[in-house]
XYZ file of C-alpha atoms in Angstrom:
343
model
C 29.627 33.471 -29.782
C 30.586 30.097 -31.359
C 28.487 27.013 -30.693
C 31.269 25.334 -28.738
C 31.696 28.367 -26.590
C 27.993 28.506 -25.994
C 28.015 24.773 -25.072
C 30.817 25.226 -22.565
C 29.085 28.183 -21.006
C 25.817 26.197 -20.681
C 27.663 23.275 -19.104
C 29.419 25.710 -16.715
C 26.076 27.236 -15.656
C 24.510 23.694 -15.459
C 27.239 22.566 -13.080
C 27.250 25.654 -10.959
C 23.499 25.639 -10.586
C 23.297 22.080 -9.364
C 26.651 21.248 -7.744
C 25.223 21.824 -4.362
C 22.478 19.194 -4.847
C 24.951 16.730 -6.155
C 27.384 17.211 -3.195
C 24.511 16.827 -0.755
C 23.386 13.626 -2.490
C 26.948 12.348 -2.220
C 27.004 13.066 1.513
C 23.722 11.391 2.095
C 24.894 8.305 0.084
C 27.829 7.993 2.278
C 25.752 8.275 5.353
C 23.122 5.874 4.045
C 25.759 3.297 3.411
C 26.845 3.348 7.101
C 23.462 3.441 8.776
C 19.763 3.877 8.171
C 18.776 7.458 7.387
C 16.472 9.316 9.671
C 13.046 9.928 8.101
C 13.621 13.689 7.412
C 16.914 12.973 5.725
C 15.547 9.915 3.929
C 12.789 12.212 2.439
C 15.446 14.710 1.479
C 17.427 11.920 -0.102
C 14.600 10.758 -2.318
C 13.890 14.368 -3.382
C 17.436 15.088 -4.402
C 17.605 11.685 -6.182
C 14.604 12.614 -8.351
C 16.282 16.122 -9.133
C 19.567 14.499 -9.976
C 17.953 11.879 -12.143
C 16.390 14.796 -14.246
C 19.827 16.429 -14.294
C 21.252 13.239 -15.749
C 18.560 13.127 -18.505
C 19.431 16.760 -19.385
C 23.158 15.994 -19.449
C 22.737 12.864 -21.578
C 20.773 14.992 -24.110
C 23.185 18.085 -24.254
C 26.479 16.707 -23.009
C 26.468 12.987 -23.776
C 30.202 12.595 -23.964
C 31.214 14.716 -21.100
C 32.738 13.451 -17.894
C 29.917 15.302 -15.928
C 27.349 13.058 -17.529
C 29.447 9.933 -16.400
C 29.624 11.370 -12.947
C 25.890 11.887 -12.775
C 25.141 8.505 -14.132
C 27.295 6.856 -11.398
C 25.670 9.002 -8.768
C 22.232 8.059 -9.859
C 23.005 4.460 -9.966
C 24.343 4.477 -6.380
C 21.396 6.421 -5.120
C 18.929 4.156 -7.003
C 20.505 0.957 -5.430
C 20.342 2.548 -1.889
C 16.816 3.910 -2.311
C 15.180 0.797 -3.710
C 17.241 -1.597 -1.575
C 15.887 0.195 1.517
C 12.342 0.197 0.044
C 12.488 -3.559 -0.639
C 13.717 -4.254 2.829
C 11.102 -2.137 4.325
C 8.385 -3.745 2.256
C 9.495 -7.222 3.394
C 9.717 -6.050 6.883
C 6.104 -4.852 6.796
C 4.943 -8.199 5.356
C 6.707 -9.948 8.139
C 5.373 -7.635 10.817
C 1.834 -8.148 9.565
C 1.878 -11.928 9.526
C 3.871 -12.301 12.802
C 2.110 -9.583 14.804
C -0.744 -7.552 13.316
C -2.828 -10.469 11.936
C -2.872 -12.396 15.276
C -3.727 -9.067 17.075
C -6.679 -8.538 14.721
C -7.919 -11.999 15.510
C -7.524 -11.169 19.246
C -9.515 -7.930 18.851
C -12.334 -9.694 17.170
C -12.404 -12.969 19.089
C -15.994 -12.394 20.115
C -17.057 -12.608 16.374
C -14.851 -15.691 15.975
C -16.682 -17.292 18.897
C -20.048 -16.395 17.340
C -18.890 -17.686 13.976
C -17.849 -20.981 15.475
C -21.017 -21.445 17.335
C -23.089 -20.917 14.211
C -20.989 -23.607 12.345
C -21.276 -26.054 15.366
C -25.058 -25.559 15.539
C -25.357 -26.592 12.020
C -22.905 -29.571 12.424
C -24.662 -30.893 15.575
C -28.097 -30.480 14.131
C -27.360 -32.317 10.922
C -25.441 -34.970 12.687
C -28.157 -35.785 15.221
C -30.947 -35.710 12.611
C -28.967 -37.856 10.183
C -27.791 -40.327 12.814
C -31.358 -40.839 13.973
C -32.795 -41.169 10.473
C -30.440 -41.651 7.583
C -33.017 -40.198 5.173
C -32.510 -36.748 6.705
C -29.061 -36.808 4.976
C -30.586 -35.613 1.734
C -31.506 -32.281 3.407
C -27.756 -31.567 4.174
C -25.847 -33.263 1.454
C -26.034 -33.639 -2.278
C -28.360 -36.613 -3.148
C -25.599 -38.833 -4.522
C -23.557 -38.242 -1.418
C -26.358 -38.878 0.931
C -27.204 -42.211 -0.847
C -23.576 -43.392 -1.370
C -22.322 -46.658 0.112
C -19.501 -46.025 2.597
C -16.520 -47.993 1.400
C -13.428 -46.924 3.296
C -11.067 -49.059 1.373
C -12.207 -47.565 -1.923
C -11.685 -44.073 -0.474
C -8.265 -44.979 0.913
C -7.071 -46.518 -2.353
C -8.475 -43.732 -4.541
C -5.998 -42.350 -7.042
C -5.160 -38.623 -6.540
C -3.570 -36.113 -8.867
C -2.063 -34.457 -5.773
C -1.133 -31.123 -7.450
C -4.501 -30.625 -9.113
C -6.538 -31.758 -5.998
C -4.546 -29.429 -3.720
C -5.028 -26.459 -6.039
C -8.747 -27.117 -6.433
C -9.169 -27.514 -2.619
C -7.278 -24.274 -1.955
C -9.389 -22.307 -4.466
C -12.593 -23.833 -3.190
C -11.855 -23.121 0.430
C -10.742 -19.488 -0.356
C -14.022 -19.050 -2.152
C -16.089 -20.252 0.837
C -14.095 -17.877 3.152
C -14.676 -14.876 0.854
C -18.356 -15.629 0.681
C -18.427 -15.669 4.643
C -16.643 -12.336 4.481
C -18.317 -10.475 1.664
C -21.850 -11.592 2.683
C -21.249 -9.565 5.837
C -22.256 -6.514 3.880
C -25.800 -8.099 3.549
C -26.370 -7.455 7.210
C -24.481 -10.665 8.077
C -27.340 -12.914 6.791
C -25.390 -14.421 4.081
C -22.438 -15.002 6.416
C -24.784 -16.777 9.004
C -26.232 -19.000 6.249
C -22.877 -19.873 4.655
C -21.476 -21.014 8.104
C -24.567 -22.871 9.059
C -24.821 -24.573 5.628
C -21.192 -25.755 5.660
C -21.661 -27.021 9.272
C -24.703 -29.160 8.196
C -22.693 -30.618 5.424
C -19.928 -31.685 7.798
C -22.421 -32.952 10.422
C -24.473 -34.919 7.870
C -21.482 -36.620 6.249
C -19.945 -37.441 9.735
C -23.291 -39.141 10.781
C -23.295 -41.318 7.645
C -19.737 -42.637 8.501
C -20.679 -43.093 12.256
C -23.682 -45.057 11.248
C -21.397 -47.440 9.428
C -19.107 -47.601 12.442
C -16.375 -45.782 10.503
C -16.283 -42.553 12.486
C -12.573 -43.089 13.511
C -11.599 -43.371 9.775
C -13.869 -40.297 8.944
C -12.213 -37.949 11.414
C -8.703 -39.247 10.503
C -9.551 -38.357 6.914
C -10.950 -34.835 7.864
C -8.981 -33.527 10.700
C -5.355 -33.316 9.301
C -6.469 -30.499 6.910
C -9.743 -29.747 8.654
C -8.261 -28.208 11.831
C -6.621 -25.406 9.931
C -9.366 -25.180 7.241
C -12.288 -24.835 9.581
C -10.368 -22.537 11.938
C -9.611 -19.958 9.204
C -13.062 -20.303 7.708
C -14.324 -19.305 11.175
C -11.941 -16.321 10.985
C -13.496 -15.369 7.659
C -16.960 -15.669 9.235
C -15.718 -13.410 12.083
C -14.663 -10.828 9.637
C -18.062 -10.915 7.891
C -19.941 -10.656 11.226
C -17.652 -7.809 12.336
C -18.394 -5.931 9.062
C -22.186 -6.507 9.679
C -21.866 -5.337 13.281
C -20.617 -1.925 12.132
C -23.713 -1.531 9.981
C -25.898 -1.805 13.118
C -23.396 -0.129 15.474
C -21.468 2.471 13.821
C -20.282 4.115 17.045
C -19.334 7.830 16.839
C -18.902 7.494 12.965
C -21.553 7.488 10.302
C -22.533 4.134 9.062
C -20.712 4.738 5.777
C -17.456 5.653 7.452
C -17.739 2.967 10.031
C -18.254 0.396 7.406
C -15.243 1.751 5.357
C -13.068 1.712 8.426
C -13.990 -1.776 9.498
C -13.761 -2.974 5.878
C -10.095 -1.960 5.648
C -9.382 -4.078 8.840
C -11.378 -7.066 7.777
C -9.696 -7.018 4.409
C -6.399 -7.413 6.225
C -7.857 -10.429 8.063
C -8.842 -12.049 4.683
C -5.290 -11.554 3.385
C -4.009 -13.113 6.641
C -6.037 -16.329 6.183
C -4.820 -16.984 2.591
C -1.418 -18.634 3.543
C -3.367 -20.932 5.924
C -5.661 -22.020 3.208
C -2.643 -22.821 1.058
C -1.196 -24.859 3.914
C -4.486 -26.698 4.391
C -4.835 -27.346 0.693
C -1.356 -28.872 0.602
C -2.152 -31.158 3.525
C -5.511 -32.203 2.010
C -3.860 -32.859 -1.393
C -0.868 -34.704 -0.227
C -1.190 -35.966 3.390
C -4.974 -36.664 3.796
C -4.951 -39.282 0.940
C -1.670 -40.950 2.085
C -1.939 -44.638 2.999
C -0.749 -44.045 6.622
C -1.838 -45.533 9.835
C -4.874 -43.562 11.270
C -2.889 -42.572 14.358
C -0.384 -40.678 12.169
C -3.314 -38.557 10.697
C -4.513 -37.647 14.170
C -0.889 -36.771 15.025
C -0.817 -34.314 11.994
C -4.125 -32.829 13.215
C -2.646 -32.416 16.696
C 0.424 -30.675 15.393
C -1.666 -28.294 13.196
C -3.794 -27.497 16.255
C -0.707 -26.779 18.377
C 0.619 -24.489 15.543
C -2.658 -22.505 15.379
C -2.693 -22.253 19.225
C 0.817 -20.755 19.358
C 0.309 -18.441 16.390
C -3.020 -16.963 17.403
C -2.678 -17.385 21.060
C 0.291 -15.088 21.978
C -1.873 -11.996 22.273
C -4.088 -13.743 24.853
C -0.935 -14.566 26.871
C 0.509 -11.134 26.526
C -2.478 -8.966 27.113
C -4.942 -11.326 28.797
C -8.688 -11.604 28.413
C -9.951 -7.998 28.470
C -13.570 -6.772 28.108
C -12.413 -4.119 25.820
C -11.318 -6.833 23.411
C -14.894 -7.699 22.642
C -15.358 -4.441 20.781
C -13.523 -4.236 17.487
C -12.801 -0.504 18.164
C -10.867 -0.840 21.289
C -10.731 1.803 23.948
C -7.823 4.104 23.463
C -5.778 2.633 26.241
C -5.950 -0.697 24.790
C -5.069 0.514 21.427
C -2.002 2.093 22.768
C -0.985 -0.987 24.443
C -1.516 -3.234 21.382
C -0.083 -0.850 18.873
C 2.512 -2.462 16.576
C 5.610 -0.371 16.648
């Protein structure tokens, strides 16, 4: 048998063996172009696509100039575009669903820990404010020495030159680091989380007291609140994630402590991913709007707008599902899980 005859026979066997798969792929391609494939047929589509891709590689090796190879090449290209176009859309849809629905729901489910986190921070803030306001010398216990001893000069602060891009980036990184400390320290029985929240609260309270002693409280809060409303809120969420993680060490429920920690860790990591865009927004505000030479009332207006934005974003689960006792356990009862499930 001549080599050409053998090659022709091999090509004929190759086509006959795989023609059914190619025809089926063509059918699925025409169906996929019209509407989304059901899951079972989508799985079949991906399987046949992989087989046809290997057929194309074989044809390119043994029949590089034959029309069958051109046919397979076009078929694979069409399937590739459909497959990865759908995957990309699905990926973007999952991201949108997470930020628009799942993240606020996770906040709702762990609102008790958010409340505790906020109370710890406020205790530190109020304690430092009262002590420093009564005796300025107490400021050194809550603030760096140079900050505690500084002379308050609002005009100098207002006229300070900022490299907005650099400052904004540094602030974002610093705030994200604080948040991740609040979260990761949860693994240390929550002690590190409590300390980080309390310590950052004392810094705010001590600094606020220094400005109030100089009768510059209005300026101070106008300088802090535009970015601080978002910044502090999401730091409290990070604290809630850390406390929730620590809670599962003490109260694993029906699971072993290891499995309870792993399960809760997966959820709280999602919460930390959710806060990152908010830190970016807070950093942009602090880098560009906070230092702007605007009337003080406009700064308070920005703070009010950010507060309303947070209220609507995180508040819709409370409006939709109400205040439920089940919510105050991160592992909700099954009926609540069914009600809150993201479809």
